[in-house]
PDB file of C-alpha atoms and ligand atoms in Angstrom:
ATOM      1  CA  UNK A 171       0.000   0.000   0.000  1.00  0.00           C
ATOM      2  CA  UNK A 172       1.180   3.505  -0.651  1.00  0.00           C
ATOM      3  CA  UNK A 173      -0.307   6.058   1.675  1.00  0.00           C
ATOM      4  CA  UNK A 174      -2.296   9.060   0.629  1.00  0.00           C
ATOM      5  CA  UNK A 175      -0.893  12.293   2.024  1.00  0.00           C
ATOM      6  CA  UNK A 176      -3.026  14.261   4.491  1.00  0.00           C
ATOM      7  CA  UNK A 177      -2.396  17.825   3.354  1.00  0.00           C
ATOM      8  CA  UNK A 178      -2.378  19.639   6.691  1.00  0.00           C
ATOM      9  CA  UNK A 179      -1.160  22.821   5.058  1.00  0.00           C
ATOM     10  CA  UNK A 180      -4.215  22.972   2.792  1.00  0.00           C
ATOM     11  CA  UNK A 181      -6.670  21.910   5.513  1.00  0.00           C
ATOM     12  CA  UNK A 182      -5.219  24.517   7.897  1.00  0.00           C
ATOM     13  CA  UNK A 183      -5.469  27.191   5.181  1.00  0.00           C
ATOM     14  CA  UNK A 184      -9.149  26.344   4.684  1.00  0.00           C
ATOM     15  CA  UNK A 185      -9.813  26.634   8.435  1.00  0.00           C
ATOM     16  CA  UNK A 186      -7.944  29.970   8.582  1.00  0.00           C
ATOM     17  CA  UNK A 187     -10.065  31.236   5.696  1.00  0.00           C
ATOM     18  CA  UNK A 188     -13.226  30.098   7.495  1.00  0.00           C
ATOM     19  CA  UNK A 189     -12.118  31.943  10.638  1.00  0.00           C
ATOM     20  CA  UNK A 190     -11.220  35.009   8.591  1.00  0.00           C
ATOM     21  CA  UNK A 191     -14.677  34.941   7.008  1.00  0.00           C
ATOM     22  CA  UNK A 192     -16.568  35.007  10.334  1.00  0.00           C
ATOM     23  CA  UNK A 193     -14.417  37.680  12.040  1.00  0.00           C
ATOM     24  CA  UNK A 194     -15.784  40.716  10.140  1.00  0.00           C
ATOM     25  CA  UNK A 195     -19.344  39.648  11.005  1.00  0.00           C
ATOM     26  CA  UNK A 196     -18.637  39.646  14.773  1.00  0.00           C
ATOM     27  CA  UNK A 197     -19.908  42.603  16.859  1.00  0.00           C
ATOM     28  CA  UNK A 198     -16.293  43.438  17.787  1.00  0.00           C
ATOM     29  CA  UNK A 199     -12.700  42.510  16.977  1.00  0.00           C
ATOM     30  CA  UNK A 200     -11.203  39.644  19.028  1.00  0.00           C
ATOM     31  CA  UNK A 201      -7.764  40.184  20.553  1.00  0.00           C
ATOM     32  CA  UNK A 202      -5.158  37.480  21.156  1.00  0.00           C
ATOM     33  CA  UNK A 203      -2.240  38.097  23.530  1.00  0.00           C
ATOM     34  CA  UNK A 204       0.845  35.963  22.902  1.00  0.00           C
ATOM     35  CA  UNK A 205       3.519  35.900  25.605  1.00  0.00           C
ATOM     36  CA  UNK A 206       7.022  34.600  24.953  1.00  0.00           C
ATOM     37  CA  UNK A 207       9.822  34.519  27.502  1.00  0.00           C
ATOM     38  CA  UNK A 208      13.453  34.074  26.453  1.00  0.00           C
ATOM     39  CA  UNK A 209      15.176  33.675  23.129  1.00  0.00           C
ATOM     40  CA  UNK A 210      14.588  30.141  21.901  1.00  0.00           C
ATOM     41  CA  UNK A 211      14.781  30.692  18.110  1.00  0.00           C
ATOM     42  CA  UNK A 212      12.223  28.004  17.180  1.00  0.00           C
ATOM     43  CA  UNK A 213       9.702  29.412  19.686  1.00  0.00           C
ATOM     44  CA  UNK A 214      10.163  32.915  18.261  1.00  0.00           C
ATOM     45  CA  UNK A 215       9.479  31.560  14.759  1.00  0.00           C
ATOM     46  CA  UNK A 216       6.239  29.934  15.983  1.00  0.00           C
ATOM     47  CA  UNK A 217       5.145  33.026  17.882  1.00  0.00           C
ATOM     48  CA  UNK A 218       5.802  35.362  14.957  1.00  0.00           C
ATOM     49  CA  UNK A 219       3.648  33.074  12.780  1.00  0.00           C
ATOM     50  CA  UNK A 220       0.874  33.110  15.382  1.00  0.00           C
ATOM     51  CA  UNK A 221       0.930  36.911  15.526  1.00  0.00           C
ATOM     52  CA  UNK A 222       1.020  37.256  11.732  1.00  0.00           C
ATOM     53  CA  UNK A 223      -1.808  34.777  11.102  1.00  0.00           C
ATOM     54  CA  UNK A 224      -3.957  36.404  13.789  1.00  0.00           C
ATOM     55  CA  UNK A 225      -3.719  39.692  11.910  1.00  0.00           C
ATOM     56  CA  UNK A 226      -4.306  37.941   8.563  1.00  0.00           C
ATOM     57  CA  UNK A 227      -7.566  36.560   9.988  1.00  0.00           C
ATOM     58  CA  UNK A 228      -8.661  40.095  10.866  1.00  0.00           C
ATOM     59  CA  UNK A 229      -8.014  39.927  14.598  1.00  0.00           C
ATOM     60  CA  UNK A 230      -5.873  42.074  16.863  1.00  0.00           C
ATOM     61  CA  UNK A 231      -2.807  40.629  18.536  1.00  0.00           C
ATOM     62  CA  UNK A 232      -0.565  41.698  21.385  1.00  0.00           C
ATOM     63  CA  UNK A 233       2.944  40.306  21.081  1.00  0.00           C
ATOM     64  CA  UNK A 234       4.601  40.372  24.507  1.00  0.00           C
ATOM     65  CA  UNK A 235       8.290  39.459  24.501  1.00  0.00           C
ATOM     66  CA  UNK A 236      10.057  39.160  27.854  1.00  0.00           C
ATOM     67  CA  UNK A 237      13.781  38.568  28.396  1.00  0.00           C
ATOM     68  CA  UNK A 238      15.024  35.110  29.420  1.00  0.00           C
ATOM     69  CA  UNK A 239      15.918  36.313  32.923  1.00  0.00           C
ATOM     70  CA  UNK A 240      12.454  37.702  33.710  1.00  0.00           C
ATOM     71  CA  UNK A 241      11.463  36.624  37.244  1.00  0.00           C
ATOM     72  CA  UNK A 242       8.623  34.125  37.552  1.00  0.00           C
ATOM     73  CA  UNK A 243       6.646  36.651  39.616  1.00  0.00           C
ATOM     74  CA  UNK A 244       6.915  39.200  36.808  1.00  0.00           C
ATOM     75  CA  UNK A 245       5.640  36.728  34.187  1.00  0.00           C
ATOM     76  CA  UNK A 246       2.798  35.750  36.521  1.00  0.00           C
ATOM     77  CA  UNK A 247       1.945  39.440  37.049  1.00  0.00           C
ATOM     78  CA  UNK A 248       1.906  40.128  33.285  1.00  0.00           C
ATOM     79  CA  UNK A 249      -0.386  37.170  32.584  1.00  0.00           C
ATOM     80  CA  UNK A 250      -2.662  38.156  35.496  1.00  0.00           C
ATOM     81  CA  UNK A 251      -2.978  41.630  33.989  1.00  0.00           C
ATOM     82  CA  UNK A 252      -3.968  40.117  30.619  1.00  0.00           C
ATOM     83  CA  UNK A 253      -6.549  37.947  32.389  1.00  0.00           C
ATOM     84  CA  UNK A 254      -8.024  41.074  33.992  1.00  0.00           C
ATOM     85  CA  UNK A 255      -7.950  43.157  30.789  1.00  0.00           C
ATOM     86  CA  UNK A 256     -11.486  43.236  29.330  1.00  0.00           C
ATOM     87  CA  UNK A 257     -10.115  43.957  25.826  1.00  0.00           C
ATOM     88  CA  UNK A 258      -8.118  40.690  25.716  1.00  0.00           C
ATOM     89  CA  UNK A 259     -10.039  37.614  24.517  1.00  0.00           C
ATOM     90  CA  UNK A 260      -7.308  34.995  24.306  1.00  0.00           C
ATOM     91  CA  UNK A 261      -4.005  34.410  26.120  1.00  0.00           C
ATOM     92  CA  UNK A 262      -1.262  32.102  24.904  1.00  0.00           C
ATOM     93  CA  UNK A 263       1.962  31.621  26.853  1.00  0.00           C
ATOM     94  CA  UNK A 264       4.467  29.972  24.541  1.00  0.00           C
ATOM     95  CA  UNK A 265       6.081  26.847  26.025  1.00  0.00           C
ATOM     96  CA  UNK A 266       8.654  25.847  27.041  1.00  0.00           C
ATOM     97  CA  UNK A 267       9.388  28.623  29.532  1.00  0.00           C
ATOM     98  CA  UNK A 268      12.936  29.176  30.843  1.00  0.00           C
ATOM     99  CA  UNK A 269      13.943  26.606  33.482  1.00  0.00           C
ATOM    100  CA  UNK A 270      13.579  28.990  36.447  1.00  0.00           C
ATOM    101  CA  UNK A 271       9.867  29.473  35.735  1.00  0.00           C
ATOM    102  CA  UNK A 272       7.302  26.863  36.776  1.00  0.00           C
ATOM    103  CA  UNK A 273       4.902  26.736  33.814  1.00  0.00           C
ATOM    104  CA  UNK A 274       2.026  25.633  36.042  1.00  0.00           C
ATOM    105  CA  UNK A 275       2.280  28.834  38.156  1.00  0.00           C
ATOM    106  CA  UNK A 276       1.917  30.867  34.968  1.00  0.00           C
ATOM    107  CA  UNK A 277      -0.851  28.761  33.400  1.00  0.00           C
ATOM    108  CA  UNK A 278      -2.762  28.916  36.702  1.00  0.00           C
ATOM    109  CA  UNK A 279      -3.356  32.676  36.328  1.00  0.00           C
ATOM    110  CA  UNK A 280      -4.817  32.474  32.806  1.00  0.00           C
ATOM    111  CA  UNK A 281      -8.530  33.232  32.959  1.00  0.00           C
ATOM    112  CA  UNK A 282     -10.046  29.906  31.755  1.00  0.00           C
ATOM    113  CA  UNK A 283     -12.414  31.882  29.497  1.00  0.00           C
ATOM    114  CA  UNK A 284      -9.317  33.199  27.662  1.00  0.00           C
ATOM    115  CA  UNK A 285      -7.459  29.869  27.618  1.00  0.00           C
ATOM    116  CA  UNK A 286      -7.065  29.514  23.845  1.00  0.00           C
ATOM    117  CA  UNK A 287      -4.333  26.902  24.359  1.00  0.00           C
ATOM    118  CA  UNK A 288      -6.641  24.715  26.460  1.00  0.00           C
ATOM    119  CA  UNK A 289      -3.955  24.194  29.092  1.00  0.00           C
ATOM    120  CA  UNK A 290      -5.538  25.476  32.320  1.00  0.00           C
ATOM    121  CA  UNK A 291      -6.881  23.062  34.937  1.00  0.00           C
ATOM    122  CA  UNK A 292     -10.387  24.154  33.955  1.00  0.00           C
ATOM    123  CA  UNK A 293      -9.925  23.396  30.246  1.00  0.00           C
ATOM    124  CA  UNK A 294      -8.110  20.103  30.912  1.00  0.00           C
ATOM    125  CA  UNK A 295     -10.735  19.103  33.480  1.00  0.00           C
ATOM    126  CA  UNK A 296     -13.597  19.906  31.152  1.00  0.00           C
ATOM    127  CA  UNK A 297     -11.967  17.837  28.393  1.00  0.00           C
ATOM    128  CA  UNK A 298     -11.401  14.923  30.787  1.00  0.00           C
ATOM    129  CA  UNK A 299     -15.041  15.121  31.918  1.00  0.00           C
ATOM    130  CA  UNK A 300     -16.358  15.281  28.350  1.00  0.00           C
ATOM    131  CA  UNK A 301     -17.723  18.818  28.827  1.00  0.00           C
ATOM    132  CA  UNK A 302     -17.534  21.511  26.140  1.00  0.00           C
ATOM    133  CA  UNK A 303     -14.585  23.879  26.382  1.00  0.00           C
ATOM    134  CA  UNK A 304     -11.470  25.230  24.731  1.00  0.00           C
ATOM    135  CA  UNK A 305      -9.327  22.374  23.398  1.00  0.00           C
ATOM    136  CA  UNK A 306      -5.518  22.292  22.999  1.00  0.00           C
ATOM    137  CA  UNK A 307      -4.750  23.290  19.429  1.00  0.00           C
ATOM    138  CA  UNK A 308      -2.327  20.624  18.175  1.00  0.00           C
ATOM    139  CA  UNK A 309      -4.353  17.597  19.304  1.00  0.00           C
ATOM    140  CA  UNK A 310      -7.599  19.185  18.123  1.00  0.00           C
ATOM    141  CA  UNK A 311      -5.881  19.643  14.768  1.00  0.00           C
ATOM    142  CA  UNK A 312      -4.997  15.932  14.764  1.00  0.00           C
ATOM    143  CA  UNK A 313      -8.668  15.006  15.114  1.00  0.00           C
ATOM    144  CA  UNK A 314      -9.604  17.386  12.272  1.00  0.00           C
ATOM    145  CA  UNK A 315      -6.950  15.731  10.079  1.00  0.00           C
ATOM    146  CA  UNK A 316      -8.156  12.230  11.011  1.00  0.00           C
ATOM    147  CA  UNK A 317     -11.716  13.237  10.063  1.00  0.00           C
ATOM    148  CA  UNK A 318     -10.491  14.727   6.779  1.00  0.00           C
ATOM    149  CA  UNK A 319      -9.718  11.197   5.551  1.00  0.00           C
ATOM    150  CA  UNK A 320     -13.443  10.472   5.531  1.00  0.00           C
ATOM    151  CA  UNK A 321     -12.853   7.324   7.584  1.00  0.00           C
ATOM    152  CA  UNK A 322     -15.241   6.632  10.458  1.00  0.00           C
ATOM    153  CA  UNK A 323     -13.371   7.212  13.737  1.00  0.00           C
ATOM    154  CA  UNK A 324     -15.766   5.432  16.120  1.00  0.00           C
ATOM    155  CA  UNK A 325     -14.369   2.085  17.257  1.00  0.00           C
ATOM    156  CA  UNK A 326     -10.894   2.648  15.847  1.00  0.00           C
ATOM    157  CA  UNK A 327      -7.869   1.726  17.946  1.00  0.00           C
ATOM    158  CA  UNK A 328      -5.822   4.862  18.553  1.00  0.00           C
ATOM    159  CA  UNK A 329      -2.285   4.683  19.964  1.00  0.00           C
ATOM    160  CA  UNK A 330      -0.860   7.999  21.138  1.00  0.00           C
ATOM    161  CA  UNK A 331       2.899   8.028  21.752  1.00  0.00           C
ATOM    162  CA  UNK A 332       3.706  10.524  24.475  1.00  0.00           C
ATOM    163  CA  UNK A 333       1.823  11.769  27.521  1.00  0.00           C
ATOM    164  CA  UNK A 334       2.590  15.487  27.443  1.00  0.00           C
ATOM    165  CA  UNK A 335       0.114  18.037  28.727  1.00  0.00           C
ATOM    166  CA  UNK A 336       0.356  19.891  25.405  1.00  0.00           C
ATOM    167  CA  UNK A 337      -0.331  16.979  23.047  1.00  0.00           C
ATOM    168  CA  UNK A 338      -0.361  13.340  24.240  1.00  0.00           C
ATOM    169  CA  UNK A 339      -2.918  13.481  27.038  1.00  0.00           C
ATOM    170  CA  UNK A 340      -5.398  15.812  25.345  1.00  0.00           C
ATOM    171  CA  UNK A 341      -5.039  13.902  22.037  1.00  0.00           C
ATOM    172  CA  UNK A 342      -6.023  10.703  23.850  1.00  0.00           C
ATOM    173  CA  UNK A 343      -9.083  12.367  25.404  1.00  0.00           C
ATOM    174  CA  UNK A 344     -10.144  13.987  22.124  1.00  0.00           C
ATOM    175  CA  UNK A 345     -10.017  10.651  20.287  1.00  0.00           C
ATOM    176  CA  UNK A 346     -11.885   9.053  23.187  1.00  0.00           C
ATOM    177  CA  UNK A 347     -14.579  11.689  22.682  1.00  0.00           C
ATOM    178  CA  UNK A 348     -14.797  10.441  19.064  1.00  0.00           C
ATOM    179  CA  UNK A 349     -15.593   6.950  20.451  1.00  0.00           C
ATOM    180  CA  UNK A 350     -12.156   5.573  19.649  1.00  0.00           C
ATOM    181  CA  UNK A 351     -10.424   2.969  21.834  1.00  0.00           C
ATOM    182  CA  UNK A 352      -7.359   4.809  23.056  1.00  0.00           C
ATOM    183  CA  UNK A 353      -3.994   3.733  24.454  1.00  0.00           C
ATOM    184  CA  UNK A 354      -1.347   6.186  25.643  1.00  0.00           C
ATOM    185  CA  UNK A 355       2.190   4.826  25.252  1.00  0.00           C
ATOM    186  CA  UNK A 356       5.217   6.411  26.927  1.00  0.00           C
ATOM    187  CA  UNK A 357       8.856   5.782  27.775  1.00  0.00           C
ATOM    188  CA  UNK A 358       8.036   2.863  30.114  1.00  0.00           C
ATOM    189  CA  UNK A 359       5.650   1.119  27.722  1.00  0.00           C
ATOM    190  CA  UNK A 360       6.650  -2.464  26.924  1.00  0.00           C
ATOM    191  CA  UNK A 361       6.825  -3.738  23.345  1.00  0.00           C
ATOM    192  CA  UNK A 362       6.043  -0.456  21.701  1.00  0.00           C
ATOM    193  CA  UNK A 363       6.405  -1.907  18.203  1.00  0.00           C
ATOM    194  CA  UNK A 364       3.639  -4.474  18.771  1.00  0.00           C
ATOM    195  CA  UNK A 365       1.408  -1.877  20.395  1.00  0.00           C
ATOM    196  CA  UNK A 366       1.884   0.514  17.477  1.00  0.00           C
ATOM    197  CA  UNK A 367       1.024  -2.300  15.060  1.00  0.00           C
ATOM    198  CA  UNK A 368      -2.366  -2.580  16.809  1.00  0.00           C
ATOM    199  CA  UNK A 369      -3.160   1.043  15.942  1.00  0.00           C
ATOM    200  CA  UNK A 370      -5.703   1.985  13.306  1.00  0.00           C
ATOM    201  CA  UNK A 371      -4.654   5.569  14.072  1.00  0.00           C
ATOM    202  CA  UNK A 372      -1.098   6.204  15.256  1.00  0.00           C
ATOM    203  CA  UNK A 373      -0.257   9.571  16.824  1.00  0.00           C
ATOM    204  CA  UNK A 374       3.460   9.872  17.670  1.00  0.00           C
ATOM    205  CA  UNK A 375       4.191  12.969  19.760  1.00  0.00           C
ATOM    206  CA  UNK A 376       7.533  12.324  21.444  1.00  0.00           C
ATOM    207  CA  UNK A 377       9.994  14.582  19.632  1.00  0.00           C
ATOM    208  CA  UNK A 378      12.395  11.824  18.567  1.00  0.00           C
ATOM    209  CA  UNK A 379      13.445  11.983  14.926  1.00  0.00           C
ATOM    210  CA  UNK A 380      12.173   9.031  12.837  1.00  0.00           C
ATOM    211  CA  UNK A 381      11.716   6.908  15.948  1.00  0.00           C
ATOM    212  CA  UNK A 382       8.665   5.031  14.671  1.00  0.00           C
ATOM    213  CA  UNK A 383       9.815   2.408  12.188  1.00  0.00           C
ATOM    214  CA  UNK A 384       7.938   1.400   9.055  1.00  0.00           C
ATOM    215  CA  UNK A 385       7.201  -2.089  10.339  1.00  0.00           C
ATOM    216  CA  UNK A 386       5.538  -0.597  13.442  1.00  0.00           C
ATOM    217  CA  UNK A 387       2.766   0.694  11.190  1.00  0.00           C
ATOM    218  CA  UNK A 388      -0.241  -1.476  10.498  1.00  0.00           C
ATOM    219  CA  UNK A 389      -1.327  -1.907   6.874  1.00  0.00           C
ATOM    220  CA  UNK A 390      -4.026   0.667   6.207  1.00  0.00           C
ATOM    221  CA  UNK A 391      -3.367   2.782   9.314  1.00  0.00           C
ATOM    222  CA  UNK A 392      -3.780   6.542   9.603  1.00  0.00           C
ATOM    223  CA  UNK A 393      -0.486   8.084  10.795  1.00  0.00           C
ATOM    224  CA  UNK A 394      -0.625  11.573  12.318  1.00  0.00           C
ATOM    225  CA  UNK A 395       2.978  12.592  12.970  1.00  0.00           C
ATOM    226  CA  UNK A 396       3.132  15.370  15.578  1.00  0.00           C
ATOM    227  CA  UNK A 397       6.938  15.410  15.844  1.00  0.00           C
ATOM    228  CA  UNK A 398       8.954  18.292  14.420  1.00  0.00           C
ATOM    229  CA  UNK A 399      12.661  17.494  14.709  1.00  0.00           C
ATOM    230  CA  UNK A 400      15.581  19.299  13.125  1.00  0.00           C
ATOM    231  CA  UNK A 401      18.291  16.916  11.872  1.00  0.00           C
ATOM    232  CA  UNK A 402      21.535  17.429   9.950  1.00  0.00           C
ATOM    233  CA  UNK A 403      21.102  17.358   6.167  1.00  0.00           C
ATOM    234  CA  UNK A 404      24.626  17.118   4.722  1.00  0.00           C
ATOM    235  CA  UNK A 405      23.082  16.379   1.297  1.00  0.00           C
ATOM    236  CA  UNK A 406      21.870  20.016   1.282  1.00  0.00           C
ATOM    237  CA  UNK A 407      25.350  21.303   2.070  1.00  0.00           C
ATOM    238  CA  UNK A 408      27.640  21.568   5.038  1.00  0.00           C
ATOM    239  CA  UNK A 409      25.923  22.610   8.266  1.00  0.00           C
ATOM    240  CA  UNK A 410      22.446  22.454   6.673  1.00  0.00           C
ATOM    241  CA  UNK A 411      19.463  20.911   8.458  1.00  0.00           C
ATOM    242  CA  UNK A 412      15.976  19.709   7.606  1.00  0.00           C
ATOM    243  CA  UNK A 413      12.795  18.933   9.521  1.00  0.00           C
ATOM    244  CA  UNK A 414      11.623  15.367  10.068  1.00  0.00           C
ATOM    245  CA  UNK A 415       8.828  13.873  12.112  1.00  0.00           C
ATOM    246  CA  UNK A 416       8.783  11.147  14.764  1.00  0.00           C
ATOM    247  CA  UNK A 417       8.057   8.623  11.989  1.00  0.00           C
ATOM    248  CA  UNK A 418      10.394   7.112   9.378  1.00  0.00           C
ATOM    249  CA  UNK A 419       8.193   8.594   6.660  1.00  0.00           C
ATOM    250  CA  UNK A 420       8.986   6.558   3.519  1.00  0.00           C
ATOM    251  CA  UNK A 421       8.814   3.180   5.233  1.00  0.00           C
ATOM    252  CA  UNK A 422       5.630   4.129   7.119  1.00  0.00           C
ATOM    253  CA  UNK A 423       4.014   5.528   3.967  1.00  0.00           C
ATOM    254  CA  UNK A 424       4.575   2.166   2.255  1.00  0.00           C
ATOM    255  CA  UNK A 425       2.166   0.579   4.767  1.00  0.00           C
ATOM    256  CA  UNK A 426      -0.218   3.279   5.939  1.00  0.00           C
ATOM    257  CA  UNK A 427      -3.408   4.294   4.125  1.00  0.00           C
ATOM    258  CA  UNK A 428      -2.996   7.937   5.167  1.00  0.00           C
ATOM    259  CA  UNK A 429      -0.036   9.843   6.541  1.00  0.00           C
ATOM    260  CA  UNK A 430       0.821  13.431   7.456  1.00  0.00           C
ATOM    261  CA  UNK A 431       4.098  14.840   6.092  1.00  0.00           C
ATOM    262  CA  UNK A 432       6.578  16.864   8.170  1.00  0.00           C
ATOM    263  CA  UNK A 433       6.581  19.749   7.531  1.00  0.00           C
ATOM    264  CA  UNK A 434       3.099  20.476   6.192  1.00  0.00           C
ATOM    265  CA  UNK A 435       1.025  18.024   8.207  1.00  0.00           C
ATOM    266  CA  UNK A 436       0.007  18.497  11.831  1.00  0.00           C
ATOM    267  CA  UNK A 437       2.152  21.626  12.337  1.00  0.00           C
ATOM    268  CA  UNK A 438       0.059  24.112  10.333  1.00  0.00           C
ATOM    269  CA  UNK A 439      -3.113  22.967  12.114  1.00  0.00           C
ATOM    270  CA  UNK A 440      -1.885  24.337  15.454  1.00  0.00           C
ATOM    271  CA  UNK A 441      -2.160  27.981  14.405  1.00  0.00           C
ATOM    272  CA  UNK A 442      -5.415  27.480  12.508  1.00  0.00           C
ATOM    273  CA  UNK A 443      -6.974  25.900  15.612  1.00  0.00           C
ATOM    274  CA  UNK A 444      -5.574  28.716  17.765  1.00  0.00           C
ATOM    275  CA  UNK A 445      -7.364  31.266  15.582  1.00  0.00           C
ATOM    276  CA  UNK A 446     -10.561  29.214  15.849  1.00  0.00           C
ATOM    277  CA  UNK A 447     -10.221  29.084  19.639  1.00  0.00           C
ATOM    278  CA  UNK A 448      -9.664  32.841  19.782  1.00  0.00           C
ATOM    279  CA  UNK A 449     -12.947  33.475  17.972  1.00  0.00           C
ATOM    280  CA  UNK A 450     -14.791  30.933  20.135  1.00  0.00           C
ATOM    281  CA  UNK A 451     -13.308  32.385  23.357  1.00  0.00           C
ATOM    282  CA  UNK A 452     -14.240  35.939  22.347  1.00  0.00           C
ATOM    283  CA  UNK A 453     -17.806  34.967  21.452  1.00  0.00           C
ATOM    284  CA  UNK A 454     -18.323  32.938  24.608  1.00  0.00           C
ATOM    285  CA  UNK A 455     -16.915  35.568  26.994  1.00  0.00           C
ATOM    286  CA  UNK A 456     -18.614  38.523  25.325  1.00  0.00           C
ATOM    287  CA  UNK A 457     -21.958  36.779  24.847  1.00  0.00           C
ATOM    288  CA  UNK A 458     -21.815  36.906  21.054  1.00  0.00           C
ATOM    289  CA  UNK A 459     -23.524  34.184  18.990  1.00  0.00           C
ATOM    290  CA  UNK A 460     -21.098  31.297  18.395  1.00  0.00           C
ATOM    291  CA  UNK A 461     -20.241  30.890  14.696  1.00  0.00           C
ATOM    292  CA  UNK A 462     -20.109  27.359  13.262  1.00  0.00           C
ATOM    293  CA  UNK A 463     -16.384  26.655  13.054  1.00  0.00           C
TER     294      UNK A 463
HETATM  295  N1  GUN B 337       5.016  25.138  22.220  1.00  0.00           N
HETATM  296  C1  GUN B 337       4.924  24.277  21.191  1.00  0.00           C
HETATM  297  N2  GUN B 337       3.625  24.148  20.811  1.00  0.00           N
HETATM  298  C2  GUN B 337       2.910  24.956  21.615  1.00  0.00           C
HETATM  299  C3  GUN B 337       1.518  25.239  21.710  1.00  0.00           C
HETATM  300  O1  GUN B 337       0.663  24.729  20.992  1.00  0.00           O
HETATM  301  N3  GUN B 337       1.181  26.121  22.676  1.00  0.00           N
HETATM  302  C4  GUN B 337       2.091  26.678  23.511  1.00  0.00           C
HETATM  303  N4  GUN B 337       1.659  27.511  24.443  1.00  0.00           N
HETATM  304  N5  GUN B 337       3.379  26.422  23.453  1.00  0.00           N
HETATM  305  C5  GUN B 337       3.786  25.564  22.498  1.00  0.00           C
END
């Protein structure tokens, strides 16, 4: 079998266009605040894209950049102020934070109504309880991509690799909400290869370049590769790099029915879902009618 490619770039572009189409019809302009602490280059690239795409969708954004040595109390105070600001609809604190800052202390002061990343206790609790709420963007994007195949999700065996707060755990709960049978694998899981081979939908989110081997993929599986890993690419010239996923793509694509590429698969969905969440958060908090998104 040779897998069909799930074009996350195109699906994300469609969602961004849908968001951009509803924004002008809202009674006011939603505002997203993005907070980044420190100078991790990859994080700055992501944050700049988030700010740019927010504007492209017709929304306002506040881009708050704090130096790497900012005290935890200062970051907490800045996020608290955004939570209290009636003009701010969504707050995103880019992770990871510098080592001296406990991310939980910062996430804990995000007003849950503005939690467009879906990372507060309230959002995570609501997801775990099967209640409506703001969902973490990357795993929500994975479910959208799985649905884009047209395959019925109910009853499928889903194996999520990784138990992070940002992706693994919420991905498992979101697929459970689609009536899938879900297993979360992690670093202590025994016989990972056999477990992966049981997956109708495989969702690797561990950040290890090409870790999932082709023969771990079941014939006809859907592979949603969340990993974005930079590896040396001497074939492009000395010192050059390229991005690869957590999956050995060519070998996996020979067996899967559907697979996401890296780049251009899951990655672009994160921002599109963030824009969607910003509109939903603004409408919910301000009492505006919820658009169908
Ligand atoms: N770092 C990498 N991905 C994300 C994300 O989706 N949200 C936040 N806050 N930080 C990230």
